[in-house]
Short mmCIF file of C-alpha atoms and ligand atoms in Angstrom, two decimals:
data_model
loop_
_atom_site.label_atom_id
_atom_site.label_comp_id
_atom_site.label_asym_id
_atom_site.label_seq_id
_atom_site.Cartn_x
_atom_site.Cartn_y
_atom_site.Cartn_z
CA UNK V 14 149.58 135.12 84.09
CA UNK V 15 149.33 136.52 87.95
CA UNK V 16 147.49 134.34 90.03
CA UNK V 17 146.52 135.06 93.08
CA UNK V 18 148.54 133.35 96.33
CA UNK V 19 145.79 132.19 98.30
CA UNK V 20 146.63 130.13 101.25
CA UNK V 21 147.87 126.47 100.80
CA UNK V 22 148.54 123.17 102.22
CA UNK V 23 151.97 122.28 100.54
CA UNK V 24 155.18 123.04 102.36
CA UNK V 25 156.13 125.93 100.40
CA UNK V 26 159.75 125.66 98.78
CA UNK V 27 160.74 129.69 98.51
CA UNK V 28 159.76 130.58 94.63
CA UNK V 29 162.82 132.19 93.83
CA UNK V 30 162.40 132.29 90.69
CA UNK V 31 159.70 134.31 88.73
CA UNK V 32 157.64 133.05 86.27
CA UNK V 33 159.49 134.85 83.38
CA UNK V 34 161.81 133.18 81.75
CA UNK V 35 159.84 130.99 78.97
CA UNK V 36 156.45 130.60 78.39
CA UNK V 37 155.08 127.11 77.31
CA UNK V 38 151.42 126.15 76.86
CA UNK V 39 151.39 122.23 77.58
CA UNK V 40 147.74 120.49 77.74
CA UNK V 41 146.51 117.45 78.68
CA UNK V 42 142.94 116.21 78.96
CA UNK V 43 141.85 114.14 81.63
CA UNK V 44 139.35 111.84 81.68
CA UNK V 45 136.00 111.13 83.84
CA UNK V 46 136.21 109.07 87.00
CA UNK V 47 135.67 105.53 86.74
CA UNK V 48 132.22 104.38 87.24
CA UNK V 49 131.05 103.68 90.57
CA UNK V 50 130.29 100.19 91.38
CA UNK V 51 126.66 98.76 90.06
CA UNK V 52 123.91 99.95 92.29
CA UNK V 53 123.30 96.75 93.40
CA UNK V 54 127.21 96.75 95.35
CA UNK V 55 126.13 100.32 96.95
CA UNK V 56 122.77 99.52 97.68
CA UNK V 57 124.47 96.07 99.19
CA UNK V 58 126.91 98.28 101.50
CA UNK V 59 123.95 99.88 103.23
CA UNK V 60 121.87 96.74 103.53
CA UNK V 61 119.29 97.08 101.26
CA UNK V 62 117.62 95.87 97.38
CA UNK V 63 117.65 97.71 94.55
CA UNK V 64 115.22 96.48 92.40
CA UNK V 65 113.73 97.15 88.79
CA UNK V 66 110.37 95.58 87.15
CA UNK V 67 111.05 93.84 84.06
CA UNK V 68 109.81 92.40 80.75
CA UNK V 69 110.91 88.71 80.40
CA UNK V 70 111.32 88.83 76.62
CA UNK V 71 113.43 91.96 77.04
CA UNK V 72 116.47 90.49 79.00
CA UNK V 73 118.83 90.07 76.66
CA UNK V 74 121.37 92.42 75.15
CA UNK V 75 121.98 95.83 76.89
CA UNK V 76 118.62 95.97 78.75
CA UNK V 77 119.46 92.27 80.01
CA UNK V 78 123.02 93.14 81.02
CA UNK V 79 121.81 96.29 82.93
CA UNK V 80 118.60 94.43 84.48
CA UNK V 81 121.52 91.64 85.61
CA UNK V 82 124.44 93.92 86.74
CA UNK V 83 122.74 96.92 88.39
CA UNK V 84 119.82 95.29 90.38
CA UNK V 85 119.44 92.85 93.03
CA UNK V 86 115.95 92.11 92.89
CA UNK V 87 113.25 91.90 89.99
CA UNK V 88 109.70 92.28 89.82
CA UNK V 89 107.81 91.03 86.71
CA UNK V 90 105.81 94.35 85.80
CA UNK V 91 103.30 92.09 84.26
CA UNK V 92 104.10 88.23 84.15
CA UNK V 93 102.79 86.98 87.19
CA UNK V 94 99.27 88.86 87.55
CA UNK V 95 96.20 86.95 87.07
CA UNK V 96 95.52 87.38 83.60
CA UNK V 97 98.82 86.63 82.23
CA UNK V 98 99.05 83.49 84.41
CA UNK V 99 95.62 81.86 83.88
CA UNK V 100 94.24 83.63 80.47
CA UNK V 101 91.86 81.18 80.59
CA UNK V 102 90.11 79.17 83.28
CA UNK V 103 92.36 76.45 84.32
CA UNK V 104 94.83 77.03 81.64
CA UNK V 105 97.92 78.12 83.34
CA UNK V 106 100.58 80.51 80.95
CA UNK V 107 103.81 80.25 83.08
CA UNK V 108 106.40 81.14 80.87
CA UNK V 109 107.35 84.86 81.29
CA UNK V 110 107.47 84.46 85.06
CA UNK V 111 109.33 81.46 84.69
CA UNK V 112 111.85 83.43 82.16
CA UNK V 113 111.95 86.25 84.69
CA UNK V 114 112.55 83.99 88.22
CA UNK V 115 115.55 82.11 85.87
CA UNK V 116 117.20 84.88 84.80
CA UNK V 117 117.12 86.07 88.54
CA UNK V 118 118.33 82.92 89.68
CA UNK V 119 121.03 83.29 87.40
CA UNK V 120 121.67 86.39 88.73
CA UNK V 121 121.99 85.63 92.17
CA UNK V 122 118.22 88.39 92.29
CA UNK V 123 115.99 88.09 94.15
CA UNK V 124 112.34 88.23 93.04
CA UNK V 125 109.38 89.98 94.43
CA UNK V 126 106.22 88.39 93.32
CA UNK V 127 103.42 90.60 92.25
CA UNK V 128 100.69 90.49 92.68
CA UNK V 129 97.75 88.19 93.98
CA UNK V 130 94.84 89.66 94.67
CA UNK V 131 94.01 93.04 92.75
CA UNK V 132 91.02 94.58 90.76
CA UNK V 133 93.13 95.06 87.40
CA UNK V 134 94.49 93.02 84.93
CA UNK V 135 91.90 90.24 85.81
CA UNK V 136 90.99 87.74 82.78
CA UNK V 137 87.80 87.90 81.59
CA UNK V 138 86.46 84.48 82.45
CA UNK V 139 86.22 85.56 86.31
CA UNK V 140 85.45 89.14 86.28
CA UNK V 141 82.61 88.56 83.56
CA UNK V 142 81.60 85.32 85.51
CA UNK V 143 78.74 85.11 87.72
CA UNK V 144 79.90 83.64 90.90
CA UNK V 145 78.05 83.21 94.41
CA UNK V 146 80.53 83.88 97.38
CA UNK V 147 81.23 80.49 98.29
CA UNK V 148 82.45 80.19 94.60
CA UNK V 149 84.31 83.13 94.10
CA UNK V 150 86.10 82.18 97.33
CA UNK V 151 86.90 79.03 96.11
CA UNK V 152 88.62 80.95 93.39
CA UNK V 153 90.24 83.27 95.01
CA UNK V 154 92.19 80.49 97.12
CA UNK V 155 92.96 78.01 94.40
CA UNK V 156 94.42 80.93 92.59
CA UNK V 157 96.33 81.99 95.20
CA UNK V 158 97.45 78.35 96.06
CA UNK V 159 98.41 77.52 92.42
CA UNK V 160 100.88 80.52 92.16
CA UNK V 161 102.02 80.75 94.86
CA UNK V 162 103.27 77.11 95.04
CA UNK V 163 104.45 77.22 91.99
CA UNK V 164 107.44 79.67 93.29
CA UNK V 165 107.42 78.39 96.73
CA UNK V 166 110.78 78.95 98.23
CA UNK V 167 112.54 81.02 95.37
CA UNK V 168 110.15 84.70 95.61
CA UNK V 169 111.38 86.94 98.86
CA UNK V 170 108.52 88.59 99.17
CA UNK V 171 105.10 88.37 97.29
CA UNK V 172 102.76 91.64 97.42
CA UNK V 173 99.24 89.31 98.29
CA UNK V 174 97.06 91.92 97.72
CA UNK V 175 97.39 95.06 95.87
CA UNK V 176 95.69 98.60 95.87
CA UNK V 177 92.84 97.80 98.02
CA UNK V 178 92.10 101.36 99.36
CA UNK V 179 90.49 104.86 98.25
CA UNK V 180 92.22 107.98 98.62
CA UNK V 181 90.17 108.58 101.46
CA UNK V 182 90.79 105.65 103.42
CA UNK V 183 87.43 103.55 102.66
CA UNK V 184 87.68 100.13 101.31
CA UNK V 185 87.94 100.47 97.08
CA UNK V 186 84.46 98.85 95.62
CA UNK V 187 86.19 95.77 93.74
CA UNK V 188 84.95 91.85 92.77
CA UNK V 189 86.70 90.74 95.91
CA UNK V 190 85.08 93.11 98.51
CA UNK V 191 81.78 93.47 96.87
CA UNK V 192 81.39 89.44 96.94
CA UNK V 193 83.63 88.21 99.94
CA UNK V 194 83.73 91.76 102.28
CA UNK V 195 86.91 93.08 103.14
CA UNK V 196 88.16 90.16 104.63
CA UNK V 197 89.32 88.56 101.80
CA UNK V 198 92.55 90.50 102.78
CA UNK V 199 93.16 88.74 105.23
CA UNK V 200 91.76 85.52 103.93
CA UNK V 201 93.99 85.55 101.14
CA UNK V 202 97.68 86.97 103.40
CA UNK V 203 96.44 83.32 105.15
CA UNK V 204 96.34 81.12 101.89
CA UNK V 205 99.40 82.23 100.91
CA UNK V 206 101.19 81.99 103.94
CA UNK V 207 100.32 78.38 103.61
CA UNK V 208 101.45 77.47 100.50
CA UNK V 209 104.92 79.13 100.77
CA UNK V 210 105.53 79.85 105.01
CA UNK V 211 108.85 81.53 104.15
CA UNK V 212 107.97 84.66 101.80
CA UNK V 213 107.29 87.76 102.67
CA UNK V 214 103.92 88.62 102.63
CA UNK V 215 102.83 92.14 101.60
CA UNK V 216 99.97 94.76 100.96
CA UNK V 217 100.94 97.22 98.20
CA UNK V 218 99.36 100.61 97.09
CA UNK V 219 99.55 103.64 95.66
CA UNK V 220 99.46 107.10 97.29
CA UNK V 221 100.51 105.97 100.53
CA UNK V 222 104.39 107.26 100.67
CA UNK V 223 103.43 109.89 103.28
CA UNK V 224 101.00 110.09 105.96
CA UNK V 225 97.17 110.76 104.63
CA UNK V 226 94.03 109.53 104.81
CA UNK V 227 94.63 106.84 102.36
CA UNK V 228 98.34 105.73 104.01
CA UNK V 229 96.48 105.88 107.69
CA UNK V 230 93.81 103.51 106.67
CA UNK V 231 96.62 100.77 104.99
CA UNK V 232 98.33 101.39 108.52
CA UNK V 233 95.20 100.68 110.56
CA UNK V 234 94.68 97.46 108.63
CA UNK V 235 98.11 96.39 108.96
CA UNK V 236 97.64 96.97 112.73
CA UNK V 237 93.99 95.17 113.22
CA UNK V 238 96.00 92.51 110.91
CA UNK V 239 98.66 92.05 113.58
CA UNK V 240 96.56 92.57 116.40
CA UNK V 241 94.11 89.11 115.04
CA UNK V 242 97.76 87.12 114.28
CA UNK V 243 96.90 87.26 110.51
CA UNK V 244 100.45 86.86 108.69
CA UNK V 245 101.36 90.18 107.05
CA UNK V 246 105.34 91.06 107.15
CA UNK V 247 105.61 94.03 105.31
CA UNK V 248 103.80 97.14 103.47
CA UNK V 249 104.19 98.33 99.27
CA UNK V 250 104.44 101.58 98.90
CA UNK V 251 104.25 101.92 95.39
CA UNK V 252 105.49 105.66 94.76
CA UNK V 253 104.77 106.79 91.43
CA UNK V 254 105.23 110.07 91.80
CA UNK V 255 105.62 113.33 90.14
CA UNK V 256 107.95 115.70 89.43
CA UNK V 257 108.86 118.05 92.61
CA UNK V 258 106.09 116.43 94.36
CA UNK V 259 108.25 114.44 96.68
CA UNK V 260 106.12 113.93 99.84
CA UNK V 261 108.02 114.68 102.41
CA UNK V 262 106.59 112.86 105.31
CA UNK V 263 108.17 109.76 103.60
CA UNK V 264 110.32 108.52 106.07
CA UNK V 265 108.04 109.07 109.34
CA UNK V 266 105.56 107.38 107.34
CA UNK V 267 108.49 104.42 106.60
CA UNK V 268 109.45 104.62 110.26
CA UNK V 269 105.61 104.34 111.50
CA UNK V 270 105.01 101.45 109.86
CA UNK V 271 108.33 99.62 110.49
CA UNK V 272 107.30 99.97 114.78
CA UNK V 273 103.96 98.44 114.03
CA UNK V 274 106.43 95.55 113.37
CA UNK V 275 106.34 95.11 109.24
CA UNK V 276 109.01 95.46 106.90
CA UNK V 277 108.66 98.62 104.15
CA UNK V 278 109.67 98.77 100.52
CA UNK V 279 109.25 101.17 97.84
CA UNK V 280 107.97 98.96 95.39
CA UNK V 281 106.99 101.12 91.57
CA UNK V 282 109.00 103.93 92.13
CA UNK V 283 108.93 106.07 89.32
CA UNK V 284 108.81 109.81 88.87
CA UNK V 285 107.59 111.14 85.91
CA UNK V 286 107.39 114.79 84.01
CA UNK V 287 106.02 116.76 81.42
CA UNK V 288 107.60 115.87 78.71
CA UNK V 289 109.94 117.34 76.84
CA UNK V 290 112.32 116.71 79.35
CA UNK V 291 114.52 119.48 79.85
CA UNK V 292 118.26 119.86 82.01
CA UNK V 293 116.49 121.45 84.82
CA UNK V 294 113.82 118.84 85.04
CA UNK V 295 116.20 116.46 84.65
CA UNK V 296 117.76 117.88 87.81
CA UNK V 297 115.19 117.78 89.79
CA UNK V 298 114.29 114.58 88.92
CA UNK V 299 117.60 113.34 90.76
CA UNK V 300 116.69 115.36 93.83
CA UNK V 301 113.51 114.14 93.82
CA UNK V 302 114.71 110.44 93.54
CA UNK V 303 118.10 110.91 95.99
CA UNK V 304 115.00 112.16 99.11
CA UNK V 305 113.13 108.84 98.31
CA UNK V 306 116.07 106.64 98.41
CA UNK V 307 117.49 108.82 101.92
CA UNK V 308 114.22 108.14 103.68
CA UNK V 309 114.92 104.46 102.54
CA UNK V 310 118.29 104.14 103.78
CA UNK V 311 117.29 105.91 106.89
CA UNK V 312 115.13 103.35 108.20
CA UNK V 313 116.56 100.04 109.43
CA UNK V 314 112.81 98.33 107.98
CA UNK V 315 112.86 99.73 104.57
CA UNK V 316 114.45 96.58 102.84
CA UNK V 317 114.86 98.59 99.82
CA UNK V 318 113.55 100.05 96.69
CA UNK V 319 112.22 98.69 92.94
CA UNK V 320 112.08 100.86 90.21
CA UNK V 321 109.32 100.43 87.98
CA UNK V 322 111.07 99.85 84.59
CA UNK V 323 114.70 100.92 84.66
CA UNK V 324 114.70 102.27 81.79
CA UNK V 325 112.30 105.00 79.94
CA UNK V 326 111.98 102.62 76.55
CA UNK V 327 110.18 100.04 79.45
CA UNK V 328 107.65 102.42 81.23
CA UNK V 329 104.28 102.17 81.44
CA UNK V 330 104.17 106.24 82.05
CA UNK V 331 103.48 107.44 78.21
CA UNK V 332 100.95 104.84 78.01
CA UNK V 333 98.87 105.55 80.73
CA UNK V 334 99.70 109.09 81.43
CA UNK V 335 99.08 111.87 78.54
CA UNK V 336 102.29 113.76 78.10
CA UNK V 337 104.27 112.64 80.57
CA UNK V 338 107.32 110.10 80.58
CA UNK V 339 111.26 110.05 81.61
CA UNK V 340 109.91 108.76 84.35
CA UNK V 341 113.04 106.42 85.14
CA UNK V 342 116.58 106.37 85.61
CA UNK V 343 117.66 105.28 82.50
CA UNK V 344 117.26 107.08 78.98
CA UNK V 345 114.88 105.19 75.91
CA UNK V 346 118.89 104.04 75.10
CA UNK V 347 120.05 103.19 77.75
CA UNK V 348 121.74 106.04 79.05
CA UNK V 349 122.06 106.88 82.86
CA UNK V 350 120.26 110.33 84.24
CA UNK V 351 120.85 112.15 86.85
CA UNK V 352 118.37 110.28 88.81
CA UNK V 353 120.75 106.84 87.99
CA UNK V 354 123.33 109.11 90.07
CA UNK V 355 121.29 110.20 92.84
CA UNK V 356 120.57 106.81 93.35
CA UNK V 357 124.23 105.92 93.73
CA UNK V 358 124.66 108.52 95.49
CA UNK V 359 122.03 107.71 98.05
CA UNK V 360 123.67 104.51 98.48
CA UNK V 361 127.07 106.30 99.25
CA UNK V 362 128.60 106.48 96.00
CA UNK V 363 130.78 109.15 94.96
CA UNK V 364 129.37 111.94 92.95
CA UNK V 365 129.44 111.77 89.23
CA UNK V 366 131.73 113.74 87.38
CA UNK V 367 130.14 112.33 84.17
CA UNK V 368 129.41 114.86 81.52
CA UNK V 369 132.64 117.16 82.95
CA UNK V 370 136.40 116.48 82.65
CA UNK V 371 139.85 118.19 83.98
CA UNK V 372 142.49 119.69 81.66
CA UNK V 373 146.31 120.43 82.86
CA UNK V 374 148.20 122.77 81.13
CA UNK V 375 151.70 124.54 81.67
CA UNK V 376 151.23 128.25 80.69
CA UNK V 377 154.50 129.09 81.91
CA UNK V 378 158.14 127.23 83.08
CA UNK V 379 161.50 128.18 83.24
CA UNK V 380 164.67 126.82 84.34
CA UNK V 381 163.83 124.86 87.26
CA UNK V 382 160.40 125.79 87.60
CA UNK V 383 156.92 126.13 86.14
CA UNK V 384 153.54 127.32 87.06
CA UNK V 385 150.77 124.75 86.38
CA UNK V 386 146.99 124.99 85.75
CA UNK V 387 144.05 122.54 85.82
CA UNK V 388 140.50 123.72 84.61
CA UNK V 389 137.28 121.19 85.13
CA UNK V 390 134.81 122.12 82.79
CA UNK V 391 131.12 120.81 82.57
CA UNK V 392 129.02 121.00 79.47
CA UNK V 393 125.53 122.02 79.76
CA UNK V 394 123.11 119.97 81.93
CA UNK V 395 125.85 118.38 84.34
CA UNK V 396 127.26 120.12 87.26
CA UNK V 397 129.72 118.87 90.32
CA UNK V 398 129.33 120.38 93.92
CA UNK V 399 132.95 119.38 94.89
CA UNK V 400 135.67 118.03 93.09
CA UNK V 401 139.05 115.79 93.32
CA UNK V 402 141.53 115.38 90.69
CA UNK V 403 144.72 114.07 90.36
CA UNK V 404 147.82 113.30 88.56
CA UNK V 405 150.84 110.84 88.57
CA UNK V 406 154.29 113.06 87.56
CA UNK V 407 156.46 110.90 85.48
CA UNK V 408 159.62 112.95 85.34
CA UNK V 409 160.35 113.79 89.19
CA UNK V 410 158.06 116.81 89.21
CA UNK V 411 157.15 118.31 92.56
CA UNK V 412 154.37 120.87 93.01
CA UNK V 413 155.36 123.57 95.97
CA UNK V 414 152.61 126.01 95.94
CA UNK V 415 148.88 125.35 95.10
CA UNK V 416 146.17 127.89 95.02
CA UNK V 417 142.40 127.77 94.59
CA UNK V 418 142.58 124.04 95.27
CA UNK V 419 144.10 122.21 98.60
CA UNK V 420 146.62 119.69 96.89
CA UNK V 421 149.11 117.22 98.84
CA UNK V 422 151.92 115.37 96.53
CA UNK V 423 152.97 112.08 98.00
CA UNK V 424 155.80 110.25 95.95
CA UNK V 425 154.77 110.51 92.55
CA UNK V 426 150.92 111.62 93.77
CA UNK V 427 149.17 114.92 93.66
CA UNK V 428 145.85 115.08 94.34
CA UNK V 429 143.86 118.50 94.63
CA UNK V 430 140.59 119.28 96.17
CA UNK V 431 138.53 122.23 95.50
CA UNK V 432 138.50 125.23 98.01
CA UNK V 433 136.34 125.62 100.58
CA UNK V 434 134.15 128.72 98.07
CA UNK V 435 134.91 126.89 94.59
CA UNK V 436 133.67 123.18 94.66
CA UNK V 437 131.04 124.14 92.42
CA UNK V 438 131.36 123.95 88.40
CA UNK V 439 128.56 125.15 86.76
CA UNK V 440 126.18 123.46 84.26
CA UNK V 441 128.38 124.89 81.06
CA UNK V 442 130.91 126.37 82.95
CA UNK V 443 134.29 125.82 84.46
CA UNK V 444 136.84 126.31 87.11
CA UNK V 445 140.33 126.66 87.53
CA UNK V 446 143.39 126.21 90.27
CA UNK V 447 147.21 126.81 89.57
CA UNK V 448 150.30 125.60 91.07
CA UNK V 449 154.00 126.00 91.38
CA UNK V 450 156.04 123.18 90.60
CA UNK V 451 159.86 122.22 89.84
CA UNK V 452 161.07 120.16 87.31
CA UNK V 453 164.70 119.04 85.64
CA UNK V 454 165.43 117.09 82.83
CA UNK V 455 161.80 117.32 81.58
CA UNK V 456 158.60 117.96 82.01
CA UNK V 457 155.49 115.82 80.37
CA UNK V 458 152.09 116.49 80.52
CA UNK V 459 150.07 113.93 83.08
CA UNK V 460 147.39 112.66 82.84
CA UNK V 461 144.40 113.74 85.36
CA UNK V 462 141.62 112.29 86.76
CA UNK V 463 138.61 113.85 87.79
CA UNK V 464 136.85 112.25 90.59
C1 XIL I 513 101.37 98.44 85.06
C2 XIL I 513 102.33 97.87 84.03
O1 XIL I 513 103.60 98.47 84.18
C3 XIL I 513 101.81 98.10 82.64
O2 XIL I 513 102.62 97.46 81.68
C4 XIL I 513 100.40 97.56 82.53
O3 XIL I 513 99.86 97.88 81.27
C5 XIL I 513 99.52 98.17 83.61
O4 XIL I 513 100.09 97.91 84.88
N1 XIL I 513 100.47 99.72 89.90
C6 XIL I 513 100.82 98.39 89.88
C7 XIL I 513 101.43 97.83 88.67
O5 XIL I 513 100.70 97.72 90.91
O6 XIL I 513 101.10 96.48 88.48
C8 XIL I 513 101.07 98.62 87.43
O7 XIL I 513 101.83 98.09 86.35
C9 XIL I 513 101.35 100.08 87.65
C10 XIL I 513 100.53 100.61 88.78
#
């Protein structure tokens, strides 16, 4: 083989020799980086939650181990709304939410309660109930006070009241703003403030993640809210959103908020597609999910971001949503997507190289020397946009000449970059860098890394 000599970063040694002599074909497979650290360690680096809602009776075996080792906050997707709490009147159910703030404890998670005040998922008893204001009040406040004590002191954040707007900014026509006006809002961010002062107290919705009609009118409330001392510290945005739809006024809507003086999280984030879900949706699914986690990390007030189900066996996306699922970052079995990565990445992990691995072969070596090759190959669907691997030499090897990679040998140590015009391997493809080395005595295949 001839390669081509492109410029190099090793100290040549003057190649007397040519590469003539014998010709060997040695090969060695190398194996994908280690994992990065759990999301929650990344996420943790740049100051911010990763969170996940959860199923209590699903957190044990591999779905508990992931819920436990990649997040650092939960959010019972179900347990702690009205009707699962008090099915009937009076008759309090506590034992998912219970499950789910243990396990966090356990966990060293923390929780974010959810929710309040909302107009779904109500038992029947009070939304087929005839109540005069003064009642329903009463209701609304005793609720409230009952759950909220009940966790006082171990939820960070609670979301109060949950998707009380239109999408065009009016108040949404519900039992609590038919009966009590639209000042049960702030009626009920007061009850709970007293029956737990140190939690967070939120407003959550949907459709708010950039700036619209419907995110402008949460943001007006939130000011009037501040401006009349009401306790509100911090605004839901749920973002369920769909594929390539990533709004992209995200982060000045994040950053607006956060100077009226409120904390931000992304609270349900899930993004979903028509299924079947193909590579390329797949791909842009991670895109899609690394811009929501950069406007995040970009603003100081974004405490952080909760998936809604971590996995796609534990969405509510097929169920509500005709056609459409693989909405989360986790496949039905538990396997990460893309979108697991971009979320790493986000959070300053290194790339994956899962899905693509490095092979090192001699194709040619005489007396003193030999000529060395590496070739990263990705199978279909994964892809790397740089790449890093290297080798330990076990027999005194030295490498003297590199080219279409920048390698440096220190000791034992080579480690080889990619080019400045080959970092990328192609979905299904490969690429390939050689090297000069010297040897004597013999020379073994190493191992390589990729990553
Ligand atoms: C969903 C749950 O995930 C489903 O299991 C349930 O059947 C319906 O509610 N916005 C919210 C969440 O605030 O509480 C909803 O959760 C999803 C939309």
């Amino acid at each position: 083989m001839t390669p081509s000599r492109t410029p190099h970063r090793l100290l040549p040694l003057l190649l007397a020799a040519t590469a003539t002599a014998t010709t060997l074909l040695l090969t060695g497979t190398g194996t994908a980086t280690a994992a990065d650290p759990p999301l929650r360690d990344l996420a943790t680096t740049k100051g911010k939650v990763i969170g996940t809602a959860v199923t209590g009776n699903k957190l044990t075996g591999t779905y508990g181990d992931l819920a436990g080792t990649q997040f650092n906050s939960l959010t019972p997707g179900n347990a702690m709304k009205w009707e699962s709490v008090e099915p009937t009147r009076g008759t309090y159910n506590w034992t998912e939410a219970d499950q789910i703030v243990n396990f966090a404890q356990a966990h060293n998670q923390q929780v974010r309660g959810h929710t309040l005040v909302w107009h779904s998922q109500n038992p029947g008893w009070l939304t087929n109930g005839t109540w005069t204001p003064t009642q329903l009040t009463g209701i609304l406040q005793d609720h409230i006070t009952t759950e909220v004590t009940r966790y006082k002191g171990k939820l960070a954040a609670w979301d109060v009241v949950n998707e009380p707007f239109n999408e065009d900014g009016t108040y949404r026509s519900t039992i609590w703003s038919n009966n009590l006006g639209t000042d049960y809002i702030a009626q009920a961010l007061t009850w709970a403030r007293a029956a737990d002062p140190t939690t967070k107290l939120y407003i959550n919705d949907y459709n708010v993640e950039g700036v619209n009609a419907k995110s402008t009118a949460l943001y007006n409330l939130v000011k009037s809210l501040k401006e009349r001392g009401i306790p509100i510290d911090g605004v839901g945005l749920q973002a369920h959103l769909i594929l390539g739809q990533y709004p992209s006024s995200l982060q000045q809507n994040i950053q607006r908020f956060a100077d009226l003086g409120v904390d931000v999280a992304i609270t349900e984030l899930d993004i979903r597609m028509q299924l079947p879900a193909t590579d390329a949706k797949l791909t842009q699914q991670a895109a899609d999910y690394k811009a929501v986690m950069g406007a995040c990390v970009a603003v100081t007030r974004c405490v952080g971001v909760t998936v809604w189900g971590f996995t796609d066996s534990d969405s509510w996306i097929p169920d509500v949503f005709d056609g459409y699922g693989a909405a989360t970052p986790y496949t039905e079995n538990f396997s990460p997507k893309p979108a697991y990565y971009a979320i790493a990445q986000a959070f300053g992990g290194t790339p994956s190289t899962e899905g693509c691995t490095a092979s090192y072969s001699v194709p040619s070596q005489w007396n003193t020397g030999f000529t060395g090759q590496v070739t990263i190959t990705c199978s279909a669907g994964r892809s790397l946009s740089s790449w890093k691997v290297s080798w330990t030499y076990g027999a005194g090897q030295q490498v003297t000449q590199a080219w279409n990679a920048n390698c440096t040998q220190a000791g034992a140590a080579v480690t080889c970059v990619n080019a400045s015009y080959n970092g990328t391997v192609p979905s299904g493809g490969s690429v390939s860098f050689g090297f000069n080395g010297t040897w004597s005595g013999s020379n073994p295949v190493p191992t390589v890394t990729l990553g």
